mmCIF file of C-alpha atoms in Angstrom:
data_model
loop_
_atom_site.group_PDB
_atom_site.id
_atom_site.type_symbol
_atom_site.label_atom_id
_atom_site.label_comp_id
_atom_site.label_asym_id
_atom_site.label_seq_id
_atom_site.Cartn_x
_atom_site.Cartn_y
_atom_site.Cartn_z
ATOM 1 C CA MET V 1 -37.462 -67.153 -88.909
ATOM 2 C CA THR V 2 -34.084 -67.230 -87.497
ATOM 3 C CA ASP V 3 -32.769 -70.085 -85.543
ATOM 4 C CA LEU V 4 -31.479 -67.804 -82.914
ATOM 5 C CA THR V 5 -34.472 -67.925 -80.736
ATOM 6 C CA ALA V 6 -32.439 -67.018 -77.718
ATOM 7 C CA THR V 7 -32.061 -64.274 -75.234
ATOM 8 C CA THR V 8 -30.430 -61.010 -76.110
ATOM 9 C CA SER V 9 -27.287 -62.192 -73.973
ATOM 10 C CA ASP V 10 -27.118 -65.455 -75.862
ATOM 11 C CA ILE V 11 -27.139 -63.527 -79.291
ATOM 12 C CA ASP V 12 -24.666 -60.952 -77.939
ATOM 13 C CA SER V 13 -22.463 -63.824 -76.876
ATOM 14 C CA ARG V 14 -22.744 -65.794 -80.257
ATOM 15 C CA LEU V 15 -22.029 -62.580 -82.344
ATOM 16 C CA GLU V 16 -19.146 -61.529 -79.996
ATOM 17 C CA GLY V 17 -17.447 -64.860 -80.446
ATOM 18 C CA HIS V 18 -16.700 -64.090 -83.918
ATOM 19 C CA ARG V 19 -15.116 -60.709 -83.133
ATOM 20 C CA VAL V 20 -11.490 -61.706 -83.154
ATOM 21 C CA GLU V 21 -11.433 -63.681 -86.445
ATOM 22 C CA LEU V 22 -13.472 -60.979 -88.179
ATOM 23 C CA THR V 23 -11.096 -58.252 -86.916
ATOM 24 C CA GLY V 24 -8.314 -60.298 -88.516
ATOM 25 C CA TYR V 25 -10.284 -60.560 -91.828
ATOM 26 C CA CYS V 26 -10.921 -56.810 -91.861
ATOM 27 C CA TYR V 27 -7.360 -55.970 -90.842
ATOM 28 C CA ARG V 28 -6.094 -58.047 -93.877
ATOM 29 C CA MET V 29 -8.530 -56.182 -96.073
ATOM 30 C CA LEU V 30 -8.138 -52.728 -94.859
ATOM 31 C CA GLY V 31 -4.556 -52.678 -93.527
ATOM 32 C CA SER V 32 -5.659 -50.415 -90.632
ATOM 33 C CA ALA V 33 -6.152 -51.497 -86.978
ATOM 34 C CA PHE V 34 -8.792 -48.884 -86.234
ATOM 35 C CA GLU V 35 -10.612 -49.219 -89.430
ATOM 36 C CA ALA V 36 -10.724 -52.843 -88.912
ATOM 37 C CA GLU V 37 -12.117 -52.579 -85.554
ATOM 38 C CA ASP V 38 -14.690 -49.982 -86.777
ATOM 39 C CA ALA V 39 -15.694 -52.263 -89.546
ATOM 40 C CA VAL V 40 -16.262 -55.206 -87.288
ATOM 41 C CA GLN V 41 -18.286 -53.070 -84.843
ATOM 42 C CA ASP V 42 -20.391 -51.934 -87.823
ATOM 43 C CA THR V 43 -20.660 -55.514 -88.954
ATOM 44 C CA LEU V 44 -21.883 -56.741 -85.464
ATOM 45 C CA VAL V 45 -24.354 -53.902 -85.022
ATOM 46 C CA ARG V 46 -25.873 -54.652 -88.507
ATOM 47 C CA ALA V 47 -26.083 -58.310 -87.670
ATOM 48 C CA TRP V 48 -27.755 -57.525 -84.418
ATOM 49 C CA ARG V 49 -30.348 -55.190 -86.135
ATOM 50 C CA ASN V 50 -31.108 -57.684 -88.775
ATOM 51 C CA ILE V 51 -30.836 -60.970 -86.761
ATOM 52 C CA GLU V 52 -34.520 -61.758 -87.426
ATOM 53 C CA LYS V 53 -33.785 -61.739 -91.106
ATOM 54 C CA PHE V 54 -31.220 -64.398 -90.697
ATOM 55 C CA GLU V 55 -32.917 -67.449 -92.144
ATOM 56 C CA GLY V 56 -30.206 -70.173 -91.427
ATOM 57 C CA ARG V 57 -29.609 -71.024 -95.064
ATOM 58 C CA SER V 58 -25.721 -70.423 -94.242
ATOM 59 C CA SER V 59 -23.990 -70.643 -91.077
ATOM 60 C CA LEU V 60 -24.045 -67.505 -88.719
ATOM 61 C CA ARG V 61 -20.128 -67.308 -89.518
ATOM 62 C CA SER V 62 -20.748 -67.144 -93.181
ATOM 63 C CA TRP V 63 -23.415 -64.594 -92.674
ATOM 64 C CA LEU V 64 -21.106 -62.374 -90.757
ATOM 65 C CA TYR V 65 -18.345 -62.733 -93.162
ATOM 66 C CA ARG V 66 -20.763 -61.500 -95.872
ATOM 67 C CA ILE V 67 -21.565 -58.495 -93.797
ATOM 68 C CA ALA V 68 -18.009 -57.926 -93.037
ATOM 69 C CA THR V 69 -17.069 -58.162 -96.761
ATOM 70 C CA ASN V 70 -19.667 -55.553 -97.831
ATOM 71 C CA VAL V 71 -18.822 -53.264 -95.083
ATOM 72 C CA CYS V 72 -14.918 -53.456 -96.085
ATOM 73 C CA LEU V 73 -15.772 -53.096 -99.761
ATOM 74 C CA ASP V 74 -17.735 -49.940 -98.952
ATOM 75 C CA MET V 75 -14.696 -48.656 -97.051
ATOM 76 C CA LEU V 76 -12.342 -49.417 -99.775
ATOM 77 C CA ASN V 77 -14.308 -47.646 -102.372
ATOM 78 C CA ALA V 78 -12.627 -44.440 -101.226
ATOM 79 C CA GLY V 79 -9.489 -45.825 -102.961
ATOM 80 C CA ASN V 80 -7.021 -45.303 -100.259
ATOM 81 C CA LYS V 81 -4.242 -47.998 -100.264
ATOM 82 C CA ARG V 82 -2.121 -48.225 -97.124
ATOM 83 C CA ALA V 83 1.731 -48.943 -97.514
ATOM 84 C CA ARG V 84 5.050 -49.319 -95.655
ATOM 85 C CA PRO V 85 7.676 -46.708 -96.176
ATOM 86 C CA VAL V 86 9.784 -49.298 -98.207
ATOM 87 C CA ASP V 87 6.758 -49.515 -100.701
ATOM 88 C CA LEU V 88 6.681 -45.692 -101.546
ATOM 89 C CA SER V 89 10.321 -44.957 -102.019
ATOM 90 C CA GLY V 90 14.003 -46.209 -102.117
ATOM 91 C CA PRO V 91 16.058 -46.016 -98.899
ATOM 92 C CA THR V 92 17.412 -42.845 -97.705
ATOM 93 C CA PRO V 93 21.201 -42.520 -97.215
ATOM 94 C CA LEU V 94 22.062 -41.624 -93.816
ATOM 95 C CA ALA V 95 23.726 -38.342 -94.840
ATOM 96 C CA GLN V 96 20.405 -37.111 -96.390
ATOM 97 C CA ALA V 97 18.152 -38.508 -93.504
ATOM 98 C CA ALA V 98 15.233 -36.189 -92.808
ATOM 99 C CA LEU V 99 12.098 -36.819 -90.798
ATOM 100 C CA ASN V 100 9.135 -35.891 -93.110
ATOM 101 C CA PRO V 101 5.748 -37.247 -91.680
ATOM 102 C CA LEU V 102 2.941 -38.046 -94.057
ATOM 103 C CA PRO V 103 -0.821 -38.283 -93.157
ATOM 104 C CA GLU V 104 -1.980 -41.214 -90.950
ATOM 105 C CA ASN V 105 -3.950 -42.681 -93.474
ATOM 106 C CA THR V 106 -0.989 -43.330 -95.711
ATOM 107 C CA TRP V 107 0.381 -46.075 -93.484
ATOM 108 C CA LEU V 108 -0.049 -49.668 -92.898
ATOM 109 C CA GLU V 109 -0.732 -49.998 -89.104
ATOM 110 C CA PRO V 110 0.464 -52.584 -86.732
ATOM 111 C CA MET V 111 -2.151 -54.894 -84.783
ATOM 112 C CA PRO V 112 -1.725 -56.800 -81.375
ATOM 113 C CA ASP V 113 -1.905 -60.461 -82.111
ATOM 114 C CA GLY V 114 -4.608 -61.086 -79.561
ATOM 115 C CA ARG V 115 -6.925 -58.672 -81.335
ATOM 116 C CA ILE V 116 -6.708 -60.665 -84.932
ATOM 117 C CA LEU V 117 -5.457 -64.234 -84.170
ATOM 118 C CA PRO V 118 -8.151 -66.545 -82.670
ATOM 119 C CA SER V 119 -6.882 -69.525 -80.652
ATOM 120 C CA VAL V 120 -6.836 -72.683 -82.895
ATOM 121 C CA ALA V 121 -5.687 -76.115 -81.992
ATOM 122 C CA ASP V 122 -4.021 -76.981 -85.322
ATOM 123 C CA PRO V 123 -0.350 -75.789 -85.297
ATOM 124 C CA ALA V 124 -0.470 -75.534 -89.304
ATOM 125 C CA GLU V 125 -3.537 -73.490 -89.325
ATOM 126 C CA ALA V 126 -2.220 -71.187 -86.571
ATOM 127 C CA ALA V 127 1.081 -70.776 -88.661
ATOM 128 C CA VAL V 128 -0.731 -69.701 -91.870
ATOM 129 C CA ALA V 129 -2.794 -67.157 -89.774
ATOM 130 C CA ARG V 130 0.364 -65.758 -88.191
ATOM 131 C CA GLU V 131 2.032 -65.523 -91.733
ATOM 132 C CA SER V 132 -1.166 -63.809 -93.140
ATOM 133 C CA VAL V 133 -0.891 -60.812 -90.647
ATOM 134 C CA ARG V 134 2.707 -60.139 -91.169
ATOM 135 C CA LEU V 135 3.370 -56.460 -92.434
ATOM 136 C CA ALA V 136 4.879 -57.526 -95.626
ATOM 137 C CA PHE V 137 2.066 -59.831 -96.355
ATOM 138 C CA VAL V 138 -0.729 -57.292 -95.561
ATOM 139 C CA ALA V 139 1.192 -54.692 -97.516
ATOM 140 C CA ALA V 140 1.175 -57.014 -100.540
ATOM 141 C CA LEU V 141 -2.493 -57.484 -100.129
ATOM 142 C CA GLN V 142 -3.009 -53.753 -100.538
ATOM 143 C CA HIS V 143 -1.846 -54.044 -104.237
ATOM 144 C CA LEU V 144 -4.969 -56.142 -105.018
ATOM 145 C CA PRO V 145 -8.284 -54.896 -106.091
ATOM 146 C CA PRO V 146 -10.761 -55.184 -103.193
ATOM 147 C CA LYS V 147 -12.752 -58.025 -104.571
ATOM 148 C CA GLN V 148 -9.677 -59.848 -105.513
ATOM 149 C CA ARG V 149 -8.400 -59.191 -102.023
ATOM 150 C CA ALA V 150 -11.495 -60.660 -100.444
ATOM 151 C CA VAL V 151 -11.370 -63.776 -102.582
ATOM 152 C CA LEU V 152 -7.666 -64.388 -101.911
ATOM 153 C CA ILE V 153 -7.942 -63.928 -98.086
ATOM 154 C CA LEU V 154 -11.107 -66.217 -97.755
ATOM 155 C CA ARG V 155 -9.643 -68.943 -100.253
ATOM 156 C CA GLU V 156 -6.026 -68.981 -99.176
ATOM 157 C CA VAL V 157 -6.143 -67.848 -95.566
ATOM 158 C CA LEU V 158 -9.345 -68.884 -94.361
ATOM 159 C CA ALA V 159 -9.649 -71.993 -96.562
ATOM 160 C CA TRP V 160 -13.277 -71.355 -97.813
ATOM 161 C CA LYS V 161 -14.344 -73.452 -100.909
ATOM 162 C CA ALA V 162 -14.802 -71.518 -104.208
ATOM 163 C CA ALA V 163 -18.490 -72.160 -104.079
ATOM 164 C CA GLU V 164 -18.776 -70.632 -100.621
ATOM 165 C CA VAL V 165 -16.768 -67.557 -101.779
ATOM 166 C CA ALA V 166 -19.077 -67.308 -104.874
ATOM 167 C CA GLU V 167 -22.099 -67.376 -102.713
ATOM 168 C CA LEU V 168 -20.741 -64.662 -100.422
ATOM 169 C CA LEU V 169 -19.913 -62.358 -103.155
ATOM 170 C CA ASP V 170 -22.915 -63.201 -105.250
ATOM 171 C CA THR V 171 -20.813 -64.281 -108.250
ATOM 172 C CA SER V 172 -20.008 -67.590 -110.059
ATOM 173 C CA VAL V 173 -17.288 -70.237 -109.082
ATOM 174 C CA ALA V 174 -15.574 -69.429 -112.603
ATOM 175 C CA SER V 175 -15.312 -65.771 -111.439
ATOM 176 C CA VAL V 176 -13.877 -66.559 -108.189
ATOM 177 C CA ASN V 177 -11.398 -68.996 -109.560
ATOM 178 C CA SER V 178 -10.326 -66.252 -112.159
ATOM 179 C CA ALA V 179 -9.937 -63.634 -109.559
ATOM 180 C CA LEU V 180 -7.914 -65.966 -107.163
ATOM 181 C CA GLN V 181 -5.603 -66.750 -110.153
ATOM 182 C CA ARG V 182 -4.870 -63.009 -110.954
ATOM 183 C CA ALA V 183 -4.742 -62.086 -107.049
ATOM 184 C CA ARG V 184 -2.012 -64.936 -106.713
ATOM 185 C CA ALA V 185 0.119 -63.510 -109.745
ATOM 186 C CA THR V 186 0.074 -59.844 -108.377
ATOM 187 C CA LEU V 187 0.980 -61.225 -104.752
ATOM 188 C CA THR V 188 3.746 -62.981 -106.064
ATOM 189 C CA ASP V 189 5.174 -59.812 -107.626
ATOM 190 C CA HIS V 190 4.750 -57.765 -104.278
ATOM 191 C CA GLN V 191 4.907 -60.347 -101.456
ATOM 192 C CA GLY V 192 8.878 -60.014 -101.177
ATOM 193 C CA ASP V 193 10.020 -60.463 -97.463
ATOM 194 C CA ALA V 194 6.623 -61.782 -96.484
ATOM 195 C CA ALA V 195 7.549 -65.173 -98.166
ATOM 196 C CA THR V 196 10.782 -65.437 -96.544
ATOM 197 C CA ALA V 197 10.562 -64.250 -92.866
ATOM 198 C CA ASP V 198 11.023 -66.968 -90.254
ATOM 199 C CA ALA V 199 8.129 -68.303 -88.207
ATOM 200 C CA ALA V 200 7.900 -66.250 -84.952
ATOM 201 C CA ASP V 201 5.412 -68.002 -82.777
ATOM 202 C CA PRO V 202 6.446 -70.197 -80.934
ATOM 203 C CA LEU V 203 9.934 -68.907 -80.831
ATOM 204 C CA ASP V 204 12.597 -71.375 -80.868
ATOM 205 C CA GLU V 205 15.628 -71.153 -78.541
ATOM 206 C CA GLU V 206 17.839 -69.507 -81.141
ATOM 207 C CA GLN V 207 15.166 -66.684 -81.900
ATOM 208 C CA ARG V 208 14.536 -66.203 -78.057
ATOM 209 C CA LYS V 209 18.426 -65.701 -77.596
ATOM 210 C CA LEU V 210 18.658 -63.409 -80.530
ATOM 211 C CA LEU V 211 15.839 -61.214 -79.148
ATOM 212 C CA ASP V 212 17.473 -61.351 -75.631
ATOM 213 C CA ARG V 213 20.759 -60.106 -77.212
ATOM 214 C CA TYR V 214 18.719 -57.343 -79.191
ATOM 215 C CA VAL V 215 17.221 -56.039 -76.009
ATOM 216 C CA ALA V 216 20.527 -56.023 -74.032
ATOM 217 C CA ALA V 217 22.324 -54.220 -77.161
ATOM 218 C CA PHE V 218 19.411 -51.658 -77.682
ATOM 219 C CA GLU V 219 18.981 -50.906 -73.913
ATOM 220 C CA GLY V 220 22.676 -50.607 -73.644
ATOM 221 C CA TYR V 221 22.909 -48.467 -76.689
ATOM 222 C CA ASP V 222 25.780 -50.731 -77.894
ATOM 223 C CA MET V 223 25.917 -50.073 -81.546
ATOM 224 C CA LYS V 224 28.654 -52.802 -82.251
ATOM 225 C CA ALA V 225 26.637 -55.498 -80.370
ATOM 226 C CA LEU V 226 23.481 -54.223 -82.275
ATOM 227 C CA THR V 227 25.168 -54.235 -85.679
ATOM 228 C CA ALA V 228 26.263 -57.829 -84.981
ATOM 229 C CA LEU V 229 22.647 -58.889 -84.693
ATOM 230 C CA LEU V 230 21.394 -57.034 -87.688
ATOM 231 C CA HIS V 231 21.346 -58.636 -91.283
ATOM 232 C CA GLU V 232 23.715 -56.546 -93.496
ATOM 233 C CA ASP V 233 20.564 -55.295 -95.426
ATOM 234 C CA ALA V 234 18.473 -54.938 -92.518
ATOM 235 C CA VAL V 235 15.646 -52.199 -92.681
ATOM 236 C CA MET V 236 14.502 -49.690 -90.254
ATOM 237 C CA THR V 237 11.186 -47.865 -90.765
ATOM 238 C CA MET V 238 9.473 -45.058 -88.648
ATOM 239 C CA PRO V 239 5.879 -44.260 -89.652
ATOM 240 C CA PRO V 240 4.688 -41.568 -89.713
ATOM 241 C CA PHE V 241 7.862 -40.447 -91.418
ATOM 242 C CA ASP V 242 8.653 -41.594 -94.953
ATOM 243 C CA LEU V 243 12.233 -42.037 -94.304
ATOM 244 C CA TRP V 244 13.610 -45.631 -94.178
ATOM 245 C CA LEU V 245 17.164 -46.869 -93.855
ATOM 246 C CA GLN V 246 18.727 -50.044 -95.129
ATOM 247 C CA GLY V 247 22.006 -51.630 -93.817
ATOM 248 C CA HIS V 248 23.268 -52.009 -90.431
ATOM 249 C CA ASP V 249 25.744 -49.147 -90.764
ATOM 250 C CA ASP V 250 23.134 -46.582 -91.576
ATOM 251 C CA ILE V 251 20.769 -47.840 -88.989
ATOM 252 C CA ALA V 252 23.499 -47.691 -86.231
ATOM 253 C CA GLY V 253 24.578 -44.248 -87.577
ATOM 254 C CA PHE V 254 21.026 -43.067 -87.384
ATOM 255 C CA MET V 255 20.750 -44.189 -83.817
ATOM 256 C CA THR V 256 23.722 -42.267 -82.652
ATOM 257 C CA SER V 257 23.016 -39.154 -84.535
ATOM 258 C CA ILE V 258 19.303 -38.039 -85.115
ATOM 259 C CA GLY V 259 17.958 -40.883 -82.896
ATOM 260 C CA ALA V 260 20.517 -40.314 -80.100
ATOM 261 C CA SER V 261 17.691 -39.360 -77.659
ATOM 262 C CA CYS V 262 16.781 -43.035 -77.473
ATOM 263 C CA GLU V 263 20.073 -43.872 -75.716
ATOM 264 C CA GLY V 264 19.136 -45.256 -72.243
ATOM 265 C CA SER V 265 15.728 -46.674 -73.438
ATOM 266 C CA ARG V 266 13.678 -49.829 -72.132
ATOM 267 C CA LEU V 267 12.045 -52.267 -74.199
ATOM 268 C CA ILE V 268 8.992 -54.368 -73.043
ATOM 269 C CA ALA V 269 8.277 -57.535 -74.900
ATOM 270 C CA THR V 270 4.833 -57.696 -76.805
ATOM 271 C CA SER V 271 3.755 -59.216 -80.145
ATOM 272 C CA ALA V 272 2.255 -57.811 -83.295
ATOM 273 C CA ASN V 273 1.265 -59.101 -86.775
ATOM 274 C CA GLY V 274 2.417 -62.621 -85.921
ATOM 275 C CA THR V 275 6.016 -61.457 -85.089
ATOM 276 C CA PRO V 276 7.883 -60.308 -81.904
ATOM 277 C CA ALA V 277 7.393 -56.835 -81.011
ATOM 278 C CA PHE V 278 8.403 -54.458 -78.238
ATOM 279 C CA ALA V 279 7.121 -51.366 -76.503
ATOM 280 C CA HIS V 280 10.002 -48.981 -76.581
ATOM 281 C CA TYR V 281 10.086 -46.541 -73.847
ATOM 282 C CA LYS V 282 12.688 -43.709 -73.896
ATOM 283 C CA PRO V 283 14.097 -41.494 -70.902
ATOM 284 C CA ASN V 284 11.563 -38.861 -69.758
ATOM 285 C CA PRO V 285 12.980 -35.567 -70.640
ATOM 286 C CA ASP V 286 10.932 -33.876 -68.161
ATOM 287 C CA GLY V 287 11.405 -36.037 -65.040
ATOM 288 C CA PRO V 288 12.148 -39.582 -63.872
ATOM 289 C CA GLY V 289 11.073 -42.656 -65.603
ATOM 290 C CA PHE V 290 10.419 -43.457 -69.174
ATOM 291 C CA VAL V 291 7.736 -42.487 -71.656
ATOM 292 C CA PRO V 292 6.449 -44.081 -74.714
ATOM 293 C CA TRP V 293 8.231 -43.595 -77.903
ATOM 294 C CA ALA V 294 7.394 -46.388 -80.455
ATOM 295 C CA VAL V 295 5.917 -49.935 -80.956
ATOM 296 C CA GLN V 296 8.789 -52.002 -82.571
ATOM 297 C CA VAL V 297 7.696 -54.797 -84.938
ATOM 298 C CA ILE V 298 10.635 -57.076 -85.533
ATOM 299 C CA ASP V 299 11.399 -59.335 -88.567
ATOM 300 C CA ILE V 300 13.786 -62.246 -88.187
ATOM 301 C CA GLN V 301 15.211 -64.300 -90.888
ATOM 302 C CA ASP V 302 18.128 -66.759 -90.746
ATOM 303 C CA GLY V 303 19.261 -66.103 -87.373
ATOM 304 C CA ALA V 304 19.572 -62.333 -87.896
ATOM 305 C CA ILE V 305 17.197 -59.243 -87.490
ATOM 306 C CA THR V 306 15.994 -58.168 -91.032
ATOM 307 C CA GLY V 307 13.385 -55.397 -90.015
ATOM 308 C CA MET V 308 12.850 -52.917 -87.221
ATOM 309 C CA HIS V 309 9.625 -51.218 -87.935
ATOM 310 C CA CYS V 310 9.090 -48.676 -85.222
ATOM 311 C CA PHE V 311 5.569 -47.127 -85.293
ATOM 312 C CA LEU V 312 5.896 -43.676 -83.361
ATOM 313 C CA ASP V 313 2.264 -42.583 -82.872
ATOM 314 C CA THR V 314 2.262 -43.809 -79.298
ATOM 315 C CA PRO V 315 -1.098 -42.023 -78.128
ATOM 316 C CA ARG V 316 -2.702 -44.480 -80.520
ATOM 317 C CA TRP V 317 -0.591 -47.568 -80.320
ATOM 318 C CA PHE V 318 -0.018 -47.874 -76.633
ATOM 319 C CA PRO V 319 -3.710 -48.076 -75.526
ATOM 320 C CA LEU V 320 -4.395 -50.435 -78.449
ATOM 321 C CA PHE V 321 -1.651 -52.813 -77.252
ATOM 322 C CA GLY V 322 -2.712 -52.334 -73.623
ATOM 323 C CA LEU V 323 0.784 -50.784 -72.645
ATOM 324 C CA PRO V 324 1.326 -48.406 -69.848
ATOM 325 C CA ASP V 325 1.853 -44.880 -70.417
ATOM 326 C CA HIS V 326 4.867 -44.528 -68.227
ATOM 327 C CA LEU V 327 7.619 -46.713 -66.737
ATOM 328 C CA ASP V 328 9.192 -46.002 -63.298
ATOM 329 C CA ALA V 329 12.870 -45.179 -63.210
ATOM 330 C CA ASP V 330 13.814 -48.518 -61.997
ATOM 331 C CA ALA V 331 11.951 -50.463 -64.818
ATOM 332 C CA ALA V 332 13.963 -53.477 -65.884
#
């Protein structure tokens, strides 16, 4: 008999209280914002339907993570591994730049911080959570087999004990420790810039000034000013296109050629994947004001911008981020 001898609203409230952290977990597992939200919804529905079978031998939280893990493992059986453009090919020289879209399920997707990062009082715990949802880190996780992925997230990110993970996965502590060791080795090979990007939240004064200068340069379409803010090896990606550019010269060259229609754009600050982000609106070609063009996720390292990851499928992203579908002509 369950210890949740409570009203329907009480049960709903207790289950719903775990939504954000479960979404963060499923997002790390799946690499997709929408699949993660579907997985969590499935988890909560299964929990609701089986609440009378919950016997209280573990905490409600552990029970929900067990269900969520099984849901994610089932979804990952399809074998799809999401990636960033930089994971699929080398950079494209500007002279050869062409916009070739790949299917939606190819790409690692951005996620608003508020949907995956629960409020925590411990700054160190908050920092680990932010670092573990960065695009580069989540991309590295995609190289792990599903069960190793679950072990690493539960042990390294959520700080579960090996015995707790073993119980959740119905395996031995020795098996969990072995999986963790293999997962760490694989992650080290693929983590790359996830290990070196600067902390983004809370932003320090220099980071805020850097982002202010970035907005001014981008909105003014001042390529000289923008180039001064970009690391010499900065990267720009544009899912769903497989093209990616490296180096501030190629980025500026692209923006003044193929990307020239973005001149006069407006950027609205938001946050995604534990890093600064902007909603990018470009001038409306059919009338006044500005229309959605991209969600930009920004990487910062050593006082320079090292990554501009522009997700262009705005009919999906702007509602997810709670962003307006139009800006008036006088928008600042």
